[in-house]
mmCIF file of C-alpha atoms in Angstrom:
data_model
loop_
_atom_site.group_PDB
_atom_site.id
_atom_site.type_symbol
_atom_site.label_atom_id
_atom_site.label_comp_id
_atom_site.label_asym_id
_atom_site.label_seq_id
_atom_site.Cartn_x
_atom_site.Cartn_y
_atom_site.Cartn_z
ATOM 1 C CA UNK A 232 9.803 33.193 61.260
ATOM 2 C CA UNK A 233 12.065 35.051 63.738
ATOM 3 C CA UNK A 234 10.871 37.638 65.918
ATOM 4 C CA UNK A 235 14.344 38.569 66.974
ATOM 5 C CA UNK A 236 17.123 39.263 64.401
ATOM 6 C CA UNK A 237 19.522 40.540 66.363
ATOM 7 C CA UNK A 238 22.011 40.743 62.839
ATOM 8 C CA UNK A 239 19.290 42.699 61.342
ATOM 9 C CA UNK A 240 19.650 45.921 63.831
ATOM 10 C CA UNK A 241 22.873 47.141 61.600
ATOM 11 C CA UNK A 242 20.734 47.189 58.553
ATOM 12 C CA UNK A 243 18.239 49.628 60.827
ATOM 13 C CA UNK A 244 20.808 52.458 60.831
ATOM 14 C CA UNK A 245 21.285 53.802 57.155
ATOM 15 C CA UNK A 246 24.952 54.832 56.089
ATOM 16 C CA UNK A 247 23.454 58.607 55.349
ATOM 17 C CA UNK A 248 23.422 59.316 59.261
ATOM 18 C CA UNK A 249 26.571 60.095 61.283
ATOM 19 C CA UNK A 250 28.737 57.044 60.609
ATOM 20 C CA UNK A 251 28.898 58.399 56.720
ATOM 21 C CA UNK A 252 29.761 61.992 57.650
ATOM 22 C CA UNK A 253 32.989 61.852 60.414
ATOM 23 C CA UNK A 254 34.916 59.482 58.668
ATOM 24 C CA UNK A 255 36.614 59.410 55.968
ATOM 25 C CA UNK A 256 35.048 57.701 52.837
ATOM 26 C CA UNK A 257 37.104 55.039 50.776
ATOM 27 C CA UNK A 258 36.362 54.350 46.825
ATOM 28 C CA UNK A 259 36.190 50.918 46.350
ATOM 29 C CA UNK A 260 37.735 49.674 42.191
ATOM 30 C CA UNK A 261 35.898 47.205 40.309
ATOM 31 C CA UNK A 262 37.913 44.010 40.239
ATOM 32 C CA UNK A 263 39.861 44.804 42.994
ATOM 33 C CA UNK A 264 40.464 43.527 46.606
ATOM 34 C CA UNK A 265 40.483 45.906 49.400
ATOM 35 C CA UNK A 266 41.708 44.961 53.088
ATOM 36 C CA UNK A 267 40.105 46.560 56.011
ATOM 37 C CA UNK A 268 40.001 46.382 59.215
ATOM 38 C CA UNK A 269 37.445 47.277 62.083
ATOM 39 C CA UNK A 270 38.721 48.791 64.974
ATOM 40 C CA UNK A 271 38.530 50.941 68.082
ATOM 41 C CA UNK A 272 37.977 54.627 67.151
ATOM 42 C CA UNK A 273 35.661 53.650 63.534
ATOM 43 C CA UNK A 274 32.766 55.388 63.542
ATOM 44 C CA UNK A 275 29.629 52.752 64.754
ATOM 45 C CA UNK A 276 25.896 52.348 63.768
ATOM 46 C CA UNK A 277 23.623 53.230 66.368
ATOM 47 C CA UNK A 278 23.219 49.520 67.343
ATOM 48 C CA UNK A 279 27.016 49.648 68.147
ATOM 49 C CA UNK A 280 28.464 47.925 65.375
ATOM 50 C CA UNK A 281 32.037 49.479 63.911
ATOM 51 C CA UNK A 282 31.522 50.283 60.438
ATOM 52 C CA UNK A 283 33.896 51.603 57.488
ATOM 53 C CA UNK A 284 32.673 53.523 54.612
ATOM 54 C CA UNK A 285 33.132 53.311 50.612
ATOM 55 C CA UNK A 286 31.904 54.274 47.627
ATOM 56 C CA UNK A 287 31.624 53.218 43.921
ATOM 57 C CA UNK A 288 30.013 54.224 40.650
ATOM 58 C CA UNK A 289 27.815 52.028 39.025
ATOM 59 C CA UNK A 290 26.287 52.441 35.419
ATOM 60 C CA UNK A 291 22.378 51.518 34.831
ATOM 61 C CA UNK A 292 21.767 48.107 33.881
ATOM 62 C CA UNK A 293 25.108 46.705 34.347
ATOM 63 C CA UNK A 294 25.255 43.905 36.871
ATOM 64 C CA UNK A 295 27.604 44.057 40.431
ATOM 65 C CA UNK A 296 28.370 42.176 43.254
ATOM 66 C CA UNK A 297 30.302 42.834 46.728
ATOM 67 C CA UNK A 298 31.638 40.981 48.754
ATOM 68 C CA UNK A 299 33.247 40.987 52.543
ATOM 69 C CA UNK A 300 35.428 37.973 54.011
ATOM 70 C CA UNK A 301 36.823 37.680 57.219
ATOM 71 C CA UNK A 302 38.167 35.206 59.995
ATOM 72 C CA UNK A 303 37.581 37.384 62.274
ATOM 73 C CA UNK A 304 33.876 38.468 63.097
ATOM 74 C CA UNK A 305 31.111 37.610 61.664
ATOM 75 C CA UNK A 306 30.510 40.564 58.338
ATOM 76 C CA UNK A 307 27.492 41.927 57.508
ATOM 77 C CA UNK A 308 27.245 44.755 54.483
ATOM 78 C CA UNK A 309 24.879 47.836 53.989
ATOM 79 C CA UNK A 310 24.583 48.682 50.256
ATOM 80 C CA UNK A 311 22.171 52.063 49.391
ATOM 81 C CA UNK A 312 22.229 53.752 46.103
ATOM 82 C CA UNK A 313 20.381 55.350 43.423
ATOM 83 C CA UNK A 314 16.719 54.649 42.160
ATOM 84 C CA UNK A 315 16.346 53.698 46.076
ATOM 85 C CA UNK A 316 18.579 50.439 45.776
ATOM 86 C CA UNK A 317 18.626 48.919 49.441
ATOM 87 C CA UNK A 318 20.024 45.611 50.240
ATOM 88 C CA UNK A 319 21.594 43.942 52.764
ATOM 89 C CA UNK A 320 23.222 40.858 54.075
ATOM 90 C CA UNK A 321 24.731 39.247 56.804
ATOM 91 C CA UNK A 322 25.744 35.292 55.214
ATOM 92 C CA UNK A 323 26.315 35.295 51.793
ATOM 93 C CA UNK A 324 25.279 31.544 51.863
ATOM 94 C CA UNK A 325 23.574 29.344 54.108
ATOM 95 C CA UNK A 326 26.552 27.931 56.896
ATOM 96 C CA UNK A 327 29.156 30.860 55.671
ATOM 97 C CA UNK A 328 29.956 34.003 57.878
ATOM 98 C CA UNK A 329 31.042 36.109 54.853
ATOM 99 C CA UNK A 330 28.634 38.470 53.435
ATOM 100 C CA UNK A 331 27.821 39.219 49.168
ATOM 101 C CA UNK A 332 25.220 41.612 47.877
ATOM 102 C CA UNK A 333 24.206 41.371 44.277
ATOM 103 C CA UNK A 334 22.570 43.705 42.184
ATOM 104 C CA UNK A 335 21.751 45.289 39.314
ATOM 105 C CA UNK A 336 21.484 49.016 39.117
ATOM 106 C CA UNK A 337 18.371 50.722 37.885
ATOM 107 C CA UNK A 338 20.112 54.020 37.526
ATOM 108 C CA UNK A 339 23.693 55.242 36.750
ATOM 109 C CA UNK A 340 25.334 56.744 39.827
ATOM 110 C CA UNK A 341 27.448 56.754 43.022
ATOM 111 C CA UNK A 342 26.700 53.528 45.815
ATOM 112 C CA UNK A 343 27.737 54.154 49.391
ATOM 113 C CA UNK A 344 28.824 50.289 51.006
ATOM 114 C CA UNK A 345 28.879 49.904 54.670
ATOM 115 C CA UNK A 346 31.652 47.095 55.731
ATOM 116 C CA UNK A 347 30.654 45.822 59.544
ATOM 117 C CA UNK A 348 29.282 43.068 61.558
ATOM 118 C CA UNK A 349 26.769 41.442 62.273
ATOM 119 C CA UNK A 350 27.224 41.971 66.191
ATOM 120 C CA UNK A 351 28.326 45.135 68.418
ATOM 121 C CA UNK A 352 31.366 46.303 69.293
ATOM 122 C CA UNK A 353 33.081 43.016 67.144
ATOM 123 C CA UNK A 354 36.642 44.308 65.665
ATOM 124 C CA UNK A 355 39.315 42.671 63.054
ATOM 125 C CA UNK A 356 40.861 42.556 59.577
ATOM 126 C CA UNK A 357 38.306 41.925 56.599
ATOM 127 C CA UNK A 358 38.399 41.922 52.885
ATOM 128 C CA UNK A 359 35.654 43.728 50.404
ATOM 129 C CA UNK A 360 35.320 43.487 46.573
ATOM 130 C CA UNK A 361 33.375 44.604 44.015
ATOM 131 C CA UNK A 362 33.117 42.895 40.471
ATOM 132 C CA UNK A 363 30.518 43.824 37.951
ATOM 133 C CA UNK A 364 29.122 42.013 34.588
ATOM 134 C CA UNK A 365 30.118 38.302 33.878
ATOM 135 C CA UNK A 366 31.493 38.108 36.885
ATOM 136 C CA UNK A 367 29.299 39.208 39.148
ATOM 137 C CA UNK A 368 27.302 36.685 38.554
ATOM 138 C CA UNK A 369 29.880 33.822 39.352
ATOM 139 C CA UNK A 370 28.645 31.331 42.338
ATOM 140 C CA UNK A 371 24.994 30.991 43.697
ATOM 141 C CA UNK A 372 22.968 33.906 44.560
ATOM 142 C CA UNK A 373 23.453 35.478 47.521
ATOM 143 C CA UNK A 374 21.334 33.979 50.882
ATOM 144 C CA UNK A 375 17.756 35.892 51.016
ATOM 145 C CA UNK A 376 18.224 37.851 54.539
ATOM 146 C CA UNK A 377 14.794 36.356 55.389
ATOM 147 C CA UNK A 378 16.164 32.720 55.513
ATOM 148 C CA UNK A 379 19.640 33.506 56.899
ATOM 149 C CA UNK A 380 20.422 31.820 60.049
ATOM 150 C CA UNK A 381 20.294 34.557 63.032
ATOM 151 C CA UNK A 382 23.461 34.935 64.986
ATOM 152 C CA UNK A 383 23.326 33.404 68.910
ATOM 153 C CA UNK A 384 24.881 35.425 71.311
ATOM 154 C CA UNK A 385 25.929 33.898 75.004
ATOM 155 C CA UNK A 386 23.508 34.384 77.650
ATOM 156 C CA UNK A 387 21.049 36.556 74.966
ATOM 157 C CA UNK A 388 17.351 34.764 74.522
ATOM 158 C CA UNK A 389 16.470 34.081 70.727
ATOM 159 C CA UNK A 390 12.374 34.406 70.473
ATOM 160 C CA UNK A 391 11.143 32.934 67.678
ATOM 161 C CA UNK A 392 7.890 30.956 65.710
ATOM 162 C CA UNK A 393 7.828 28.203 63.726
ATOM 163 C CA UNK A 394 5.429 28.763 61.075
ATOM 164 C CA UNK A 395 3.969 27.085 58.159
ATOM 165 C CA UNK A 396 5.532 29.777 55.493
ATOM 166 C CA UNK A 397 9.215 29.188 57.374
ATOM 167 C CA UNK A 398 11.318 26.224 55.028
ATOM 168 C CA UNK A 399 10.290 22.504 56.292
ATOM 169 C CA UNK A 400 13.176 19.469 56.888
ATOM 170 C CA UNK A 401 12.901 16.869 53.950
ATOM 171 C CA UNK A 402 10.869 14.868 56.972
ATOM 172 C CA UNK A 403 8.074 17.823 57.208
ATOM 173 C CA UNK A 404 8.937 19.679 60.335
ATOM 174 C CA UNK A 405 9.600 23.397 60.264
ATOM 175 C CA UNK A 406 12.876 25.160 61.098
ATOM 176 C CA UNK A 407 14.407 28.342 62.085
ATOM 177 C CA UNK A 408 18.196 28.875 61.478
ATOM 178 C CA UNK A 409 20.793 30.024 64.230
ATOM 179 C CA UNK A 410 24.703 30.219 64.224
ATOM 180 C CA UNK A 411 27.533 31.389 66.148
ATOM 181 C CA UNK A 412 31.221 30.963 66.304
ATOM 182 C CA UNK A 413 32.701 28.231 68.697
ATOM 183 C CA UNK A 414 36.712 28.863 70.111
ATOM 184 C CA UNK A 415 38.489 25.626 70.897
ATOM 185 C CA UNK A 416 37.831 24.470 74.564
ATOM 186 C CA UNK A 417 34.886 25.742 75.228
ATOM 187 C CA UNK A 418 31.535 24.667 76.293
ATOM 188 C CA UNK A 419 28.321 25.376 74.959
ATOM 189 C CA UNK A 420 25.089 25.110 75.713
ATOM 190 C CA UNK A 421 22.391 25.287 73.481
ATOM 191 C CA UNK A 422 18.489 25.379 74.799
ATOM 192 C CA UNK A 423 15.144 25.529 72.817
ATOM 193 C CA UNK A 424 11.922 25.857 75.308
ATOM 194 C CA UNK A 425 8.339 25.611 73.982
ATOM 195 C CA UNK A 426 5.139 25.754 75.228
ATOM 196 C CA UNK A 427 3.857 25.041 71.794
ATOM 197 C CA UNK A 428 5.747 22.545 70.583
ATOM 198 C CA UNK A 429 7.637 19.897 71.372
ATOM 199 C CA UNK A 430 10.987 21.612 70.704
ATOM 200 C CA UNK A 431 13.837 19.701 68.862
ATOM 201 C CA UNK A 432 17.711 20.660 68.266
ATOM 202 C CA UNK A 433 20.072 19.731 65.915
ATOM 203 C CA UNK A 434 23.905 20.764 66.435
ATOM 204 C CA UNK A 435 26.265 20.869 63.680
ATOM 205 C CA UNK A 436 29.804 22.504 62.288
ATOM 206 C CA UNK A 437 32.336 21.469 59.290
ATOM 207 C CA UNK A 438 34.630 19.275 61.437
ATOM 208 C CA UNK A 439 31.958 16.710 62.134
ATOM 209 C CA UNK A 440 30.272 18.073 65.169
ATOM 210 C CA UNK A 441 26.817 16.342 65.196
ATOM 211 C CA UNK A 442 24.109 16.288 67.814
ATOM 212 C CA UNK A 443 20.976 16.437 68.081
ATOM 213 C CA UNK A 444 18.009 16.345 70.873
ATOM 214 C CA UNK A 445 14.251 15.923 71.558
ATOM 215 C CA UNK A 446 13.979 16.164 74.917
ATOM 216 C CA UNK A 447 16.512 17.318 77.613
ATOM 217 C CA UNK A 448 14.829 14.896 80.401
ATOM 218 C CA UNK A 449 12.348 12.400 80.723
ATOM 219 C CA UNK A 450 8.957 14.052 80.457
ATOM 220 C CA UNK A 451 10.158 16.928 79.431
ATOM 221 C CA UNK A 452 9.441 18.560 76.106
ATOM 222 C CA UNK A 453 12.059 21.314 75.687
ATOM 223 C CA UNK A 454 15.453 20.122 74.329
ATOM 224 C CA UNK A 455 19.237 21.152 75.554
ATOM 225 C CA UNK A 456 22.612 20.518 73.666
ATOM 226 C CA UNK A 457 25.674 21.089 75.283
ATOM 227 C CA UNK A 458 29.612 20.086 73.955
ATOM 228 C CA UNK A 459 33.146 21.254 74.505
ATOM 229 C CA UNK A 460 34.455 22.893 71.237
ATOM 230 C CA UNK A 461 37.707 20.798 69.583
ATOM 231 C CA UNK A 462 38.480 23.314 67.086
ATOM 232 C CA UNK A 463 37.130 26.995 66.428
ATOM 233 C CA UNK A 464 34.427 26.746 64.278
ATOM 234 C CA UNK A 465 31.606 28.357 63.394
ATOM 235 C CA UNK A 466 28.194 26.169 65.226
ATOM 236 C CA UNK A 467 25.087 26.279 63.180
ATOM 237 C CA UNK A 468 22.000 25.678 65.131
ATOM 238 C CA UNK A 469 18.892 24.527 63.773
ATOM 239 C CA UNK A 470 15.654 24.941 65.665
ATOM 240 C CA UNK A 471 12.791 22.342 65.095
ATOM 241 C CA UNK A 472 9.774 20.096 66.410
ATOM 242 C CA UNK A 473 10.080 16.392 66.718
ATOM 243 C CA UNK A 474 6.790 16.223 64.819
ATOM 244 C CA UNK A 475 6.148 17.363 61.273
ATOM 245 C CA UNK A 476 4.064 20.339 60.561
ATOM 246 C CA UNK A 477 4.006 21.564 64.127
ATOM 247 C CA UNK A 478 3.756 25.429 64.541
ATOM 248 C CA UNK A 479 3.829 27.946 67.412
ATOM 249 C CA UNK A 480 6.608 30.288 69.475
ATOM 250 C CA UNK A 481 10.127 28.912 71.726
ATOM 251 C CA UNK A 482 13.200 30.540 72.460
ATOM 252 C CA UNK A 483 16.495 29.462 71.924
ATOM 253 C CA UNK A 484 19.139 30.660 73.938
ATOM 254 C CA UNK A 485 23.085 29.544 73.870
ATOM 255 C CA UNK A 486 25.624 30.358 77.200
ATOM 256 C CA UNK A 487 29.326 29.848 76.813
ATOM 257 C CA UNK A 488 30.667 28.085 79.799
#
């Protein structure tokens, strides 16, 4: 379980605060594609995340489901609506960047969407849809926020606890999930330090990046990854123990070089 989320502190603002009432508020169309684009000047959350603003109507009982892409930051939606509908997410799927929210409405009226990121002060174009009945439900349900992987910033310390509730490896040991984005020629690296456990790190993207480590020197228990980017990527991180069924707190931290 994570004690630090630090994705989750755009969800802690809600859209009926300042950010809904300077600027100006778009209405999104079912079945179409909006672009967007986050930028200098948008009105932010109070965790300093740029955020734009739309609306849609939604009739009770009627599945919908919306969506944000980009290439460009890391996308993270705010849905709130009537009958107290609240949901957010950051990855619409475990590995992904994008962000989907699915839903079905308990009560005909107007839901507000907040389009941003997952981390402060990120700008770029993005994409948001909305699509309701059959195709809503096209493709796997969205990630639950409580399993998505929690983005690493460079130089910021992770704190976290593996715990027996958190999802085990198919070998038994428990694992939190990180990620961030990797630009070509860089170096990373990636630390997990444990009092607890004996901390263990496994490294991996879509163009075959694959590393893993137990222990960063002889005798010593905490583990350290570090690689030069090839391509820009996003890096997901996973943070485990060496032994199966081992519990307790660590911190994982990743520095850009």
């Amino acid at each position: 379980m994570l004690r630090t989320c630090l994705s989750c502190l755009a969800a802690a603002s809600m859209l009926s605060g300042p950010a809904m009432a300077r600027q100006q508020v778009a209405e999104l169309k079912l079945n179409q594609t909006l672009s967007g684009s986050l930028a200098e000047g948008d009105d932010a959350l109070k965790s300093g995340e740029k955020i734009d603003n739309f609306t849609f109507q939604v009739r009770e009982g009627e599945t919908y489901q919306v969506s944000m892409t980009s290439g460009a930051f890391d996308t993270y939606l705010i849905v709130r609506g009537p009958a107290d509908l609240s949901v957010d997410n950051d990855d619409e799927a475990q590995g992904t960047l994008n962000s989907r929210v699915r839903f079905t409405a308990s009560a005909s009226g107007e839901v507000k969407v907040g389009a941003t990121s997952a981390e402060a002060a990120k700008t770029g174009a993005y994409e948001i849809t909305v699509v309701s009945g059959d195709a809503a439900m096209a493709g796997p349900a969205p990630v639950d926020n409580a399993n998505r992987p929690s983005l690493l910033v460079s130089g910021q310390p992770v704190d976290g606890v593996l715990e027996a509730s958190d999802r085990p490896l198919p070998s038994g040991e428990f694992v939190d999930g990180y990620a961030f984005m990797a630009t070509a020629g860089r170096t990373y690296e990636v630390t997990m330090t444990s009092s607890a456990v004996d901390s263990y790190l496994m490294v991996r993207n879509s163009d075959g990046l694959s590393l893993d480590n137990d222990d960063e020197a002889q005798g010593v228990l905490n583990a350290k990854v570090t690689f030069t980017a090839q391509t820009d990527a996003q890096i997901t991180v996973a943070a485990t123990t060496a032994e199966p069924a081992k519990t307790g707190a660590y911190q994982v931290t990743m520095t850009e070089r």
